[in-house]
Coordinates of C-alpha atoms in Angstrom, one line a residue:
Chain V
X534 CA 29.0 -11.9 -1.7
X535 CA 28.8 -11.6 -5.4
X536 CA 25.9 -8.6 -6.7
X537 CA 24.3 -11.1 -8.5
X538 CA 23.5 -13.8 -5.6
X539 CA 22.3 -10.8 -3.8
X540 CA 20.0 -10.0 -6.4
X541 CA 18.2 -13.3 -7.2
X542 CA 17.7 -13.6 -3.4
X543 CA 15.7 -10.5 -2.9
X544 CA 13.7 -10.7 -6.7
X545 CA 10.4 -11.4 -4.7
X546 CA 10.9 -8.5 -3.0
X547 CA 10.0 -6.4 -6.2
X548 CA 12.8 -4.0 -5.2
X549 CA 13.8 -3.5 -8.8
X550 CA 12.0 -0.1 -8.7
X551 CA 14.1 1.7 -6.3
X552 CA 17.5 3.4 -7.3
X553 CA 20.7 1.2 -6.2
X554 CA 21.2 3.0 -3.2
X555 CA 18.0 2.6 -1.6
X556 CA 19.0 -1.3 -3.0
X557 CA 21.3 -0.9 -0.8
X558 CA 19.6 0.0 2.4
X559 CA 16.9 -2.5 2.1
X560 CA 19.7 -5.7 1.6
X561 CA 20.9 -4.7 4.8
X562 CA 17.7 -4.2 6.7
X563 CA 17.0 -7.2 5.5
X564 CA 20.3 -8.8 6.8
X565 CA 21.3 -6.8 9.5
X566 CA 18.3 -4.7 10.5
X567 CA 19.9 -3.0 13.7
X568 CA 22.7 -1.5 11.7
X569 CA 19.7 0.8 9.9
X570 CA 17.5 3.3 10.6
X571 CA 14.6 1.2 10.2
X572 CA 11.9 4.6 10.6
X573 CA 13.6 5.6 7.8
X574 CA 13.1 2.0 5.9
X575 CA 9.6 1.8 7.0
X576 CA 9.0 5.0 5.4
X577 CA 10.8 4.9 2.2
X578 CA 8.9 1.3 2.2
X579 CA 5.4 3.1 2.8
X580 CA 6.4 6.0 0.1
X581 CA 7.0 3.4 -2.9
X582 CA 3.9 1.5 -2.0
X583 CA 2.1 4.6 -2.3
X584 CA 3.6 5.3 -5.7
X585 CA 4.3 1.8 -7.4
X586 CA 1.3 -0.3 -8.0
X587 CA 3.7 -3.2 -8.6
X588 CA 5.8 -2.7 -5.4
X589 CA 2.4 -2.4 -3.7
X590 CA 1.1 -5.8 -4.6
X591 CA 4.5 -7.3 -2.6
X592 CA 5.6 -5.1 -0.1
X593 CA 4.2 -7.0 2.5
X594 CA 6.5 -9.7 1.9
X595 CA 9.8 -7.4 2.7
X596 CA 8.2 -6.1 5.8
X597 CA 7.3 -9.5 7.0
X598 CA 10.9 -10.2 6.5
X599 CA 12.4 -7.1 8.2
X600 CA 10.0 -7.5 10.8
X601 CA 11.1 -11.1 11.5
X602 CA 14.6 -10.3 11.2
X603 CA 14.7 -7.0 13.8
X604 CA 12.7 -9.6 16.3
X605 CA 15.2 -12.1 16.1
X606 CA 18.7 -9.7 15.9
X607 CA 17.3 -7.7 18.5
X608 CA 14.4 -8.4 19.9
X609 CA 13.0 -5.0 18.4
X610 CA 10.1 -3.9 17.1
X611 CA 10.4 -0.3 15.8
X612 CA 9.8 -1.5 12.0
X613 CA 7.1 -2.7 12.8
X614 CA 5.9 -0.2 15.1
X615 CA 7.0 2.7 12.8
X616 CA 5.1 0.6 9.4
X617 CA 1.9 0.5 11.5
X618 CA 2.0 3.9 12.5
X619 CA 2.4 5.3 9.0
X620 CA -0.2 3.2 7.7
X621 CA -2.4 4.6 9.9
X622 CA -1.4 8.2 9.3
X623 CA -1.9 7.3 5.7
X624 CA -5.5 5.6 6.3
X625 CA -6.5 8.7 7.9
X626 CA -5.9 10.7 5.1
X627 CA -7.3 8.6 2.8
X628 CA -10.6 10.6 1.9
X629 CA -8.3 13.4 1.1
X630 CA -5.2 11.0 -1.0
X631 CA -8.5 10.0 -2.8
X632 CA -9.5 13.3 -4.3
X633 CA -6.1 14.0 -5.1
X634 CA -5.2 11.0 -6.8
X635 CA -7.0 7.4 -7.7
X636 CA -3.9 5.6 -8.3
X637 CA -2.3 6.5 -4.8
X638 CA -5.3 5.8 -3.3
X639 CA -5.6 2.6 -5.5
X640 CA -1.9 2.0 -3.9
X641 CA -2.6 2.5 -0.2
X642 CA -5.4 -0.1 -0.5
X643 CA -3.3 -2.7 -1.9
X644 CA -0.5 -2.0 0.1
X645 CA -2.9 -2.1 3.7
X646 CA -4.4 -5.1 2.5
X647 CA -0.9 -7.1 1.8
X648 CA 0.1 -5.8 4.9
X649 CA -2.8 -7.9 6.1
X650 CA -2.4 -10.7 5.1
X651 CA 1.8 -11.0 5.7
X652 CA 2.5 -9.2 8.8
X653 CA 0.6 -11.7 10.9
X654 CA 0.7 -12.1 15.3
X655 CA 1.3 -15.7 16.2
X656 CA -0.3 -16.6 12.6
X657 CA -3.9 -14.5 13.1
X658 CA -3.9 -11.5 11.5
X659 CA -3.8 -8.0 13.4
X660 CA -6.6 -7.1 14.8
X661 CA -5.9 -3.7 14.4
X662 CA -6.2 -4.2 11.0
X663 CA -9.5 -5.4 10.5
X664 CA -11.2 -2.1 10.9
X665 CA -9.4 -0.3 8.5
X666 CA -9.4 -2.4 5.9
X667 CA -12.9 -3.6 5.6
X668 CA -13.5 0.4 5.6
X669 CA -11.1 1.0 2.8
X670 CA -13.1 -2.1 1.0
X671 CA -16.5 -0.7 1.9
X672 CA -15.4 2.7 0.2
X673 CA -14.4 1.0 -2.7
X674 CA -17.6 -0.5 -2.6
X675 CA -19.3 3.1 -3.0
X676 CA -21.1 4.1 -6.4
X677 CA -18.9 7.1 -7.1
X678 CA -15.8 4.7 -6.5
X679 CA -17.7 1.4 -8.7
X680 CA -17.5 4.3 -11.3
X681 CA -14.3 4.0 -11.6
X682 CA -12.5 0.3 -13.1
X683 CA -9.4 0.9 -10.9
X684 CA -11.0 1.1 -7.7
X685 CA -13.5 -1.8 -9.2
X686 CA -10.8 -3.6 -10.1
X687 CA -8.4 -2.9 -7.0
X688 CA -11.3 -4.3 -4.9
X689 CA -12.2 -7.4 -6.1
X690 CA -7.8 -8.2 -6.1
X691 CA -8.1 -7.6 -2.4
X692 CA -11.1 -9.5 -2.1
X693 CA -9.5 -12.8 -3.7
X694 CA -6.2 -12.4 -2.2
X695 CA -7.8 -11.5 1.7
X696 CA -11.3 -11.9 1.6
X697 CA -11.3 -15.3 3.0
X698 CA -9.3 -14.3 5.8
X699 CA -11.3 -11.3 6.6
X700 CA -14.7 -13.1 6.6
X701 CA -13.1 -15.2 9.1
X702 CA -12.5 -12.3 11.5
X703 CA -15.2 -10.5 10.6
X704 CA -18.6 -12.3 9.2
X705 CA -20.0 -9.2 9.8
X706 CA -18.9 -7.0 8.2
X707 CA -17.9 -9.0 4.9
X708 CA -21.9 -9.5 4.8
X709 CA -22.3 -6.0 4.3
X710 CA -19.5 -5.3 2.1
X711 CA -21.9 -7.9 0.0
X712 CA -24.9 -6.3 0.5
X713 CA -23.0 -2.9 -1.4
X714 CA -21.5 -5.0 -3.8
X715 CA -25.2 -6.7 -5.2
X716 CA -26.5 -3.3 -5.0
X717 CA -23.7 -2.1 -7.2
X718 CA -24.3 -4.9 -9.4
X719 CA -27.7 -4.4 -10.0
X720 CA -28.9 -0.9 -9.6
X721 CA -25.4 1.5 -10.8
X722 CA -26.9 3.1 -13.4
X723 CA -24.1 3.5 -16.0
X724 CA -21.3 1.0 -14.7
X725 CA -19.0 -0.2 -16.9
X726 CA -18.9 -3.6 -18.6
X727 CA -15.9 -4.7 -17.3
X728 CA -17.1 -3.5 -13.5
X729 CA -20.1 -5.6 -14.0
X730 CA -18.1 -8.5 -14.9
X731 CA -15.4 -8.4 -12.1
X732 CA -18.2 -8.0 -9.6
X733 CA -20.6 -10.9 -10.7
X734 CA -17.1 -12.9 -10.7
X735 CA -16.5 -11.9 -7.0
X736 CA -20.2 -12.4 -6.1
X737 CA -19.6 -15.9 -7.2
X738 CA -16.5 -16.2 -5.6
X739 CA -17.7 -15.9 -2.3
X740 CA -20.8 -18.1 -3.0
X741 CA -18.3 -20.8 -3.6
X742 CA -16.4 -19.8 -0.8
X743 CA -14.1 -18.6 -1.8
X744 CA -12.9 -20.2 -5.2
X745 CA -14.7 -20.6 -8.2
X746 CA -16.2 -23.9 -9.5
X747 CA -14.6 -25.0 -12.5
X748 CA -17.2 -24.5 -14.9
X749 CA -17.6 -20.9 -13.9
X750 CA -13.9 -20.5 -14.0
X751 CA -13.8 -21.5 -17.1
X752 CA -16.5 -18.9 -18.1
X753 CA -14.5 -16.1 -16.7
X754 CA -11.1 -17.2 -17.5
X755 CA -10.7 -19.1 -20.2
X756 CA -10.2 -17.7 -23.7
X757 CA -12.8 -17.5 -26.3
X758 CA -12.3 -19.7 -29.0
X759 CA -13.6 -18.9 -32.3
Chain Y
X1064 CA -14.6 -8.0 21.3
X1065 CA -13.5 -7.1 24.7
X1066 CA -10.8 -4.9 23.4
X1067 CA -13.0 -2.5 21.8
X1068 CA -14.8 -2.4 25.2
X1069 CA -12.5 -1.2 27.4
X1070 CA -11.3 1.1 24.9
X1071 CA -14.3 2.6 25.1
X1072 CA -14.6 2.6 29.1
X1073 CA -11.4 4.2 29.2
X1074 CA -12.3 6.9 26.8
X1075 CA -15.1 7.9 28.4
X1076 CA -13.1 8.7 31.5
X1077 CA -10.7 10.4 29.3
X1078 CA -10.1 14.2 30.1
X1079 CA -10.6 14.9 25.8
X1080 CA -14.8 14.8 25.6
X1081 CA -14.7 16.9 22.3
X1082 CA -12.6 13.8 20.9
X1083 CA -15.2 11.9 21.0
X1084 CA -17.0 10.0 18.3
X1085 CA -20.3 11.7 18.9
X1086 CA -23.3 10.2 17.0
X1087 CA -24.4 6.6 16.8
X1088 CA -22.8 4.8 13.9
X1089 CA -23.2 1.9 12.2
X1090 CA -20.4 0.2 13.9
X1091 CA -20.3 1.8 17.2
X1092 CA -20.6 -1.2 19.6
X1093 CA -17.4 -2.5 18.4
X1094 CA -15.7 0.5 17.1
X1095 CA -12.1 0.9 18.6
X1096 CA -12.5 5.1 19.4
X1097 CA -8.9 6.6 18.6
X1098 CA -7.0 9.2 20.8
X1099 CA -8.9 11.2 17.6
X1100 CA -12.2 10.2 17.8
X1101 CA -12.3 9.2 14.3
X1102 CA -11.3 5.6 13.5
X1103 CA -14.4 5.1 11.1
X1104 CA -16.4 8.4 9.9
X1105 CA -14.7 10.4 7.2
X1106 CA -15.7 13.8 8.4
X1107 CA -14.4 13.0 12.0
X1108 CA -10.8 13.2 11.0
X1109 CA -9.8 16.0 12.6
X1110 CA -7.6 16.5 15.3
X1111 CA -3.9 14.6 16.0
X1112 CA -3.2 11.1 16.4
X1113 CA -1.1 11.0 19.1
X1114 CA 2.4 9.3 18.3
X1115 CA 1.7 8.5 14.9
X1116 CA 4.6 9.0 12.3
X1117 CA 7.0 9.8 15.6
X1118 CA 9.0 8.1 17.6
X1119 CA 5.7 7.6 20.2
X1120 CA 4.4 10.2 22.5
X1121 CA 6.9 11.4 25.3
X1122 CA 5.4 10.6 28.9
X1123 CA 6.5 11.5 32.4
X1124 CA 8.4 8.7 33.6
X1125 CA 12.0 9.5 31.7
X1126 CA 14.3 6.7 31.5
X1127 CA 18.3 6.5 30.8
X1128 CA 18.6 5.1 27.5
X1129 CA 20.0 2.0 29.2
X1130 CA 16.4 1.4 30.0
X1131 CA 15.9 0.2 26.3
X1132 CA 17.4 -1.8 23.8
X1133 CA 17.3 0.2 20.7
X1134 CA 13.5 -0.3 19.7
X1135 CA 13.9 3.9 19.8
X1136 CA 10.4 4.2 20.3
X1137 CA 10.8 4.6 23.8
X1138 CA 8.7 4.4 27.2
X1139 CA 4.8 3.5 26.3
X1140 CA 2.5 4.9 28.9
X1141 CA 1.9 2.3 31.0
X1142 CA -1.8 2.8 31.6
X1143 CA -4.7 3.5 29.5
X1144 CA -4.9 1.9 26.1
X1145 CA -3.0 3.7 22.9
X1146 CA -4.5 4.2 20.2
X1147 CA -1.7 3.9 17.5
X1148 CA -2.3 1.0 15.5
X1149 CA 1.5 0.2 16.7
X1150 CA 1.3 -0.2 20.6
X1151 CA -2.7 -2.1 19.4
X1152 CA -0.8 -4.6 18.0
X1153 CA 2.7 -4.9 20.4
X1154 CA -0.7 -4.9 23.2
X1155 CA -2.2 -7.9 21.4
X1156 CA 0.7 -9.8 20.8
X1157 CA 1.5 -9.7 24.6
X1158 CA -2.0 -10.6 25.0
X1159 CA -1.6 -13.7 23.3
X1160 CA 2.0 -14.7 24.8
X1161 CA 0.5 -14.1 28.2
X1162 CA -2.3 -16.6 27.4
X1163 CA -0.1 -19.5 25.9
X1164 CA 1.6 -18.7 28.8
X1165 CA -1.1 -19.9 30.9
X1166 CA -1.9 -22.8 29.3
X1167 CA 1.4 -23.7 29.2
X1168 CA 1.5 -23.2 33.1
X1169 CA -1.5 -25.5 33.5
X1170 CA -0.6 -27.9 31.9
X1171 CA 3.1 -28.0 33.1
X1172 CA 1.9 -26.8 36.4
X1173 CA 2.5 -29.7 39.2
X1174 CA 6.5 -30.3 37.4
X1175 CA 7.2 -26.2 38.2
X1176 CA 5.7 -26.7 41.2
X1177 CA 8.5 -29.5 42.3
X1178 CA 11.0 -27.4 40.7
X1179 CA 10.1 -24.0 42.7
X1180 CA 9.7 -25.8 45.7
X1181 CA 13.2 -25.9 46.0
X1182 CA 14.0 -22.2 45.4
X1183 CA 11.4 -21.1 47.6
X1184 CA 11.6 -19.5 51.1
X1185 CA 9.9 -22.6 52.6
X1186 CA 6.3 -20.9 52.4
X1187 CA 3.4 -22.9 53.2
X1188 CA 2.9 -23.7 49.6
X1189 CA 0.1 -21.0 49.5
X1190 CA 1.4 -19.2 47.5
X1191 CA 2.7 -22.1 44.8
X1192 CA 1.6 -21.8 41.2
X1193 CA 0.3 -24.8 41.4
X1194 CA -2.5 -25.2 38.8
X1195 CA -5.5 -24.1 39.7
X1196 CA -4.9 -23.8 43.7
X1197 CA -3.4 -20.2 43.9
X1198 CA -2.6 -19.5 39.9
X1199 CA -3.0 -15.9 39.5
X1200 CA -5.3 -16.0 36.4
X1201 CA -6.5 -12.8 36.2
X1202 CA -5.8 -11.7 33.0
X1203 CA -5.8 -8.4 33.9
X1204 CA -3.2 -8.6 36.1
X1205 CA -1.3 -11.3 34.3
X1206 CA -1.1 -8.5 31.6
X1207 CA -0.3 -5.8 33.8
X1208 CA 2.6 -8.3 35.4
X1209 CA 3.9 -9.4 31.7
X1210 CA 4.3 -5.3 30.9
X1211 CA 6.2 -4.6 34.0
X1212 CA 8.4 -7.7 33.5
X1213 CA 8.7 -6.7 29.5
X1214 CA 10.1 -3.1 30.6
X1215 CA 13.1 -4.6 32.4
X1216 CA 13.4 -7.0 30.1
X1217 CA 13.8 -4.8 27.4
X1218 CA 17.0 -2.9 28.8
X1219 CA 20.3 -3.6 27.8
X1220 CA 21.0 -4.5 31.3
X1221 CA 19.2 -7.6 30.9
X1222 CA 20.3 -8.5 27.4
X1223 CA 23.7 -8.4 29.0
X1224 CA 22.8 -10.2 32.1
X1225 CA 21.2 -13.1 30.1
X1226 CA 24.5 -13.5 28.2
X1227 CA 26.8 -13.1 31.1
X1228 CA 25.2 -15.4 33.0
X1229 CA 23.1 -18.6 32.1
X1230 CA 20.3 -20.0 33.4
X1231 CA 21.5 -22.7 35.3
X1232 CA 24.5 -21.3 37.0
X1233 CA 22.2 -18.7 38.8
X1234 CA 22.2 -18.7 42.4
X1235 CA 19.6 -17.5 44.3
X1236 CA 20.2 -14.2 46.1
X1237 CA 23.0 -13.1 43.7
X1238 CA 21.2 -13.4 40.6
X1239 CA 18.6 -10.9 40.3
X1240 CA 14.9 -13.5 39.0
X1241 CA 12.3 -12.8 37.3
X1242 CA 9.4 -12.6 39.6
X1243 CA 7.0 -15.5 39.3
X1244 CA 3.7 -13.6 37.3
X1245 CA 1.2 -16.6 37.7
X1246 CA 2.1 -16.6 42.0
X1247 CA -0.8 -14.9 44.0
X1248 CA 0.9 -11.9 45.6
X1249 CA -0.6 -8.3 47.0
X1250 CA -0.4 -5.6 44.2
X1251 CA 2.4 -3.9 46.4
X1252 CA 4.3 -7.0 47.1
X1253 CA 4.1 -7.6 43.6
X1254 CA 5.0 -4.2 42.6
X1255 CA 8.0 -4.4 45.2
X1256 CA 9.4 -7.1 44.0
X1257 CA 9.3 -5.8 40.1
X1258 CA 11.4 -2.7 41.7
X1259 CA 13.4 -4.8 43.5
X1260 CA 14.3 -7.5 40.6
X1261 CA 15.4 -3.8 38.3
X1262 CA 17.2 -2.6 41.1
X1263 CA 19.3 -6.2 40.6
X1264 CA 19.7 -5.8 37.1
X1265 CA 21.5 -2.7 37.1
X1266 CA 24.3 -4.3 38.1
X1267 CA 24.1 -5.4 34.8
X1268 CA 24.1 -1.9 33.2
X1269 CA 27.2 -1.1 30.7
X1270 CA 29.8 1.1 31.7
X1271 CA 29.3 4.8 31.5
X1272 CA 32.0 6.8 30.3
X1273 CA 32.5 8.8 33.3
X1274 CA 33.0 5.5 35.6
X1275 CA 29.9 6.2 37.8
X1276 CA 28.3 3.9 38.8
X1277 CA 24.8 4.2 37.7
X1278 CA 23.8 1.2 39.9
X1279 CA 23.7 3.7 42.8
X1280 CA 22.2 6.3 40.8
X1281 CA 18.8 4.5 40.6
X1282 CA 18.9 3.1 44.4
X1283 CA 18.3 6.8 45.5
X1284 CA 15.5 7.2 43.6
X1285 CA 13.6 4.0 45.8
X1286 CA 11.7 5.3 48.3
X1287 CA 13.5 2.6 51.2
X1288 CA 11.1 3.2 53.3
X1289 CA 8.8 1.7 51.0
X1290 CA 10.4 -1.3 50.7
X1291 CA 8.8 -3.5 53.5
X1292 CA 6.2 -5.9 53.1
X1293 CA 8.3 -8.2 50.6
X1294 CA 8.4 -11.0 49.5
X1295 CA 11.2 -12.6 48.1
X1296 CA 11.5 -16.1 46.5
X1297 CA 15.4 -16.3 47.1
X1298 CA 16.8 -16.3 50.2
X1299 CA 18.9 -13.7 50.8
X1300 CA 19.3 -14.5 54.6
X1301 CA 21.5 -16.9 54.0
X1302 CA 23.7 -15.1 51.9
X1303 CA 27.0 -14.6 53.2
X1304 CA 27.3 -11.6 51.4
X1305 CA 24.4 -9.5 52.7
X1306 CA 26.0 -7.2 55.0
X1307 CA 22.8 -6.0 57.3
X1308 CA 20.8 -9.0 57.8
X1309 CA 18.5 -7.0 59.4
X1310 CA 16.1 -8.2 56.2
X1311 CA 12.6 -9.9 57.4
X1312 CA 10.5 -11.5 55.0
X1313 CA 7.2 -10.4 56.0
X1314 CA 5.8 -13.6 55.7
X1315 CA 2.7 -14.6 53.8
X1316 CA 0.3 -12.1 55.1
X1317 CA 1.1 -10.5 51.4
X1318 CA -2.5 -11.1 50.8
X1319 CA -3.1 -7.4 52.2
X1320 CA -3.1 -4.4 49.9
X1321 CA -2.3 -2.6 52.8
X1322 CA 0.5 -2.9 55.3
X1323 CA -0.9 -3.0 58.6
X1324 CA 0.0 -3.9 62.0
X1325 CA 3.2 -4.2 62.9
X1326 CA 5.7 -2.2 61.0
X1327 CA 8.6 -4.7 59.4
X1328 CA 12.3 -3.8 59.9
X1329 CA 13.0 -1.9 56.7
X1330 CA 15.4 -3.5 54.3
X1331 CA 18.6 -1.6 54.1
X1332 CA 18.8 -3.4 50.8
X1333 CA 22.3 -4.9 51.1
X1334 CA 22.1 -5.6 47.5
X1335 CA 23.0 -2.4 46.1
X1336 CA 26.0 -2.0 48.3
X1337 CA 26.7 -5.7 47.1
X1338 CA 26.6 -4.4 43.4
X1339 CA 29.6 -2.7 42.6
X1340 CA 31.2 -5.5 43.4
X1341 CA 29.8 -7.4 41.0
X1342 CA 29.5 -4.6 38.7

């Protein structure tokens, strides 16, 4: 197979970031995931995500692949098994990745929440899931964290991309994630413009649910002619 | 969700009290509790997640690595719920297969009946699967079923069983079947005929190296004495090749957890000696 087929095949897999080897390795997990360690694939998976904000946003879609492709070749399931598992480790440690550093945190979010929404049972999402990520949302949703235009902005990207979804499994919860979020909005002494503006955007959002009407995407979205 | 409530049964029958998630929470009437204790507040997480990061916690029941196909992970504990997010979701998945499998069977349920009347030991029909007569729907035990027919499913023995031999050119008695998870049978009649039905299958094992044959490895470990009240959906009296047909079916008084009365001739279960052959 010519390098370059091999490449446009796996471009939405964002796997430009890793070094050729590592290339590699995730072609052939991709192809042939019983002839790979796939704890190790999982993991160097998991590592990037927590390092690359771009790889983050799309990792799910390479695990959803591998996952399908070790059920099929073999019936397996130790991706999968192995992804989860690290994930959890990871959300465990969040408080902590937090202190230490935004961006990873920022990472481990995204990266959870695409994990969400691709790695699917029978087309629900896992319910193991849920939890977790409605409590990495809720921390997001915290005034030390609405501080901060990262975690702002991280949030309310989750919130579009998964938020329906979510609600669906949990009405609950989503409500108070709402409650924080109007709170934010109107009593955070000292938030930032553009913090304001993504969350009166995602406080319409779901009012609309969902999507925005067209006049108010036009306010946020559109460019400002002078 | 019911999940989150036997979770939370089990772990307060769990031998690890200081694990637990003490202090009422927001969300503790539907908080999953992990092995930890600390699924939702920040300062609870302390302590080990059991299995997570590794290849799964190491329990007592060791298996050849025949057993399993290479998921690595190895043997799950069978009972009690686990807390890594990975056996929550492999549990929910076989959840959800177990209950299209139901509707599947109710819907399909008086064409398998025709079909397993055939293959059956010429019961009384009480114990068909016929819908909604005596259909084990328990889900509880359909579950418990489905993860004792997944473990020999998932050995290679199987895999090469499948492929060696297809579906419709299994006879009955020879071909080790999958036991029938939505019949009404005893919990020790059903768990009999699981041991029995993996007992089959290793006929199926690959080769060792050392040209042993592992087949007879595994029948010493059955108890043969406990191998009486059985029933079995393929008639092996007839087989020409069982050697002692000294096997009874204890008929359909399988309703009773316990064996009483008269004891049943013990099954020298001819099909191990049979194996080798067929090995």
């Amino acid at each position: 197979m010519l390098p370059s087929i091999m490449e446009n095949s796996t471009d939405d897999y964002r796997i430009q970031s890793f070094d050729q080897d590592t290339q590699m390795l995730l072609k052939t997990a991709l192809k042939d995931p019983s002839s790979v360690n796939l704890e190790k694939v999982s993991n160097i998976i998991v590592d990037q995500s927590l390092k690359d904000q771009v790889f983050s946003k799309e990792a799910g879609r390479i695990c959803y692949t591998i996952v399908q492709a070790e059920a099929k070749q073999s019936n397996g399931n130790v991706f999968r098994r192995n992804l989860l598992n690290r994930l959890q480790q990871e959300f465990k440690d969040r408080e902590e990745t937090r202190g230490r550093s935004l961006q990873e945190w920022v990472c481990f979010v995204t990266f959870i929440c695409n994990i969400f929404d691709y790695l699917k049972v029978n087309n629900t999402p896992m319910v193991a899931l849920v939890h977790p990520v409605y409590d990495c949302l809720m921390r997001l949703a915290q005034p030390d964290a609405l501080m901060n235009e990262e975690e702002v902005d991280c949030l309310v990207l989750q919130l579009h991309r998964i938020g329906e979804q979510l609600e669906k499994v949990n009405n609950q919860r989503m409500d108070e994630l709402f409650f924080l979020l109007r709170d934010g909005f109107l009593l955070q002494e000292g938030l930032g413009s553009m913090a304001r503006l993504l969350l009166l955007e995602i406080l319409e959002f779901r009012a609309g649910g969902w999507m925005l009407s067209s006049t108010a995407h036009k306010y946020y979205y559109s460019e400002i002619s002078d | 969700m019911s999940d989150w409530t036997r979770d939370r049964q089990r772990d307060a029958s769990s031998s690890e009290p200081d694990r637990r998630n003490i202090g009422p929470s927001r969300w503790s009437h539907c908080r999953k509790r992990g092995i930890d204790g600390s699924l939702r507040t920040s300062e609870a997480d302390g302590g080990d997640l059991k299995g997570v990061g590794q290849t799964g916690s190491r329990h007592l029941d060791s298996r050849h690595a025949s057993f399993t196909t290479p998921e690595g992970t190895g043997p799950v504990s069978r009972c009690g719920r686990q807390a890594d997010w990975g056996s929550q979701v492999e549990d929910d998945e076989m959840r959800r297969d177990v209950h299209r499998d139901m509707q599947r069977r109710r819907i399909l349920g008086a064409e398998v009946t025709q079909r397993e009347r055939k293959t059956s030991s010429g019961s009384s029909g009480s114990c068909d699967s016929r819908e909604g007569e005596n259909m084990e729907t328990d889900e509880a035990v359909l579950l418990r079923r489905q993860k004792q027919i997944n473990y020999g499913k998932n050995t290679l023995a199987y895999d090469r069983y499948i492929k060696e031999v297809p579906k419709h050119m299994r006879q009955p008695g020879i071909h080790p079947k999958t036991p029938n998870k939505f019949r009404k049978y005893s919990r020790r009649s059903w768990d009999q005929q699981i041991k029995l039905w993996k007992v089959k299958l290793h006929a199926w094992d690959p080769p060792r190296e050392d040209g042993k044959d592992k087949a007879l490895d595994n029948i010493e470990e059955l108890d043969l004495n406990d191998v009486m009240d059985i029933e079995l959906d393929f008639p092996t009296l007839t087989d020409s090749q069982s050697a002692p047909a000294s096997l009874t079916t204890h008929s359909f008084l399988v309703e009773d957890e316990e064996c009483l009365g008269t004891p049943v001739k013990v099954q020298k279960t001819e099909e191990p000696t049979a194996e080798p052959d067929m090995a």
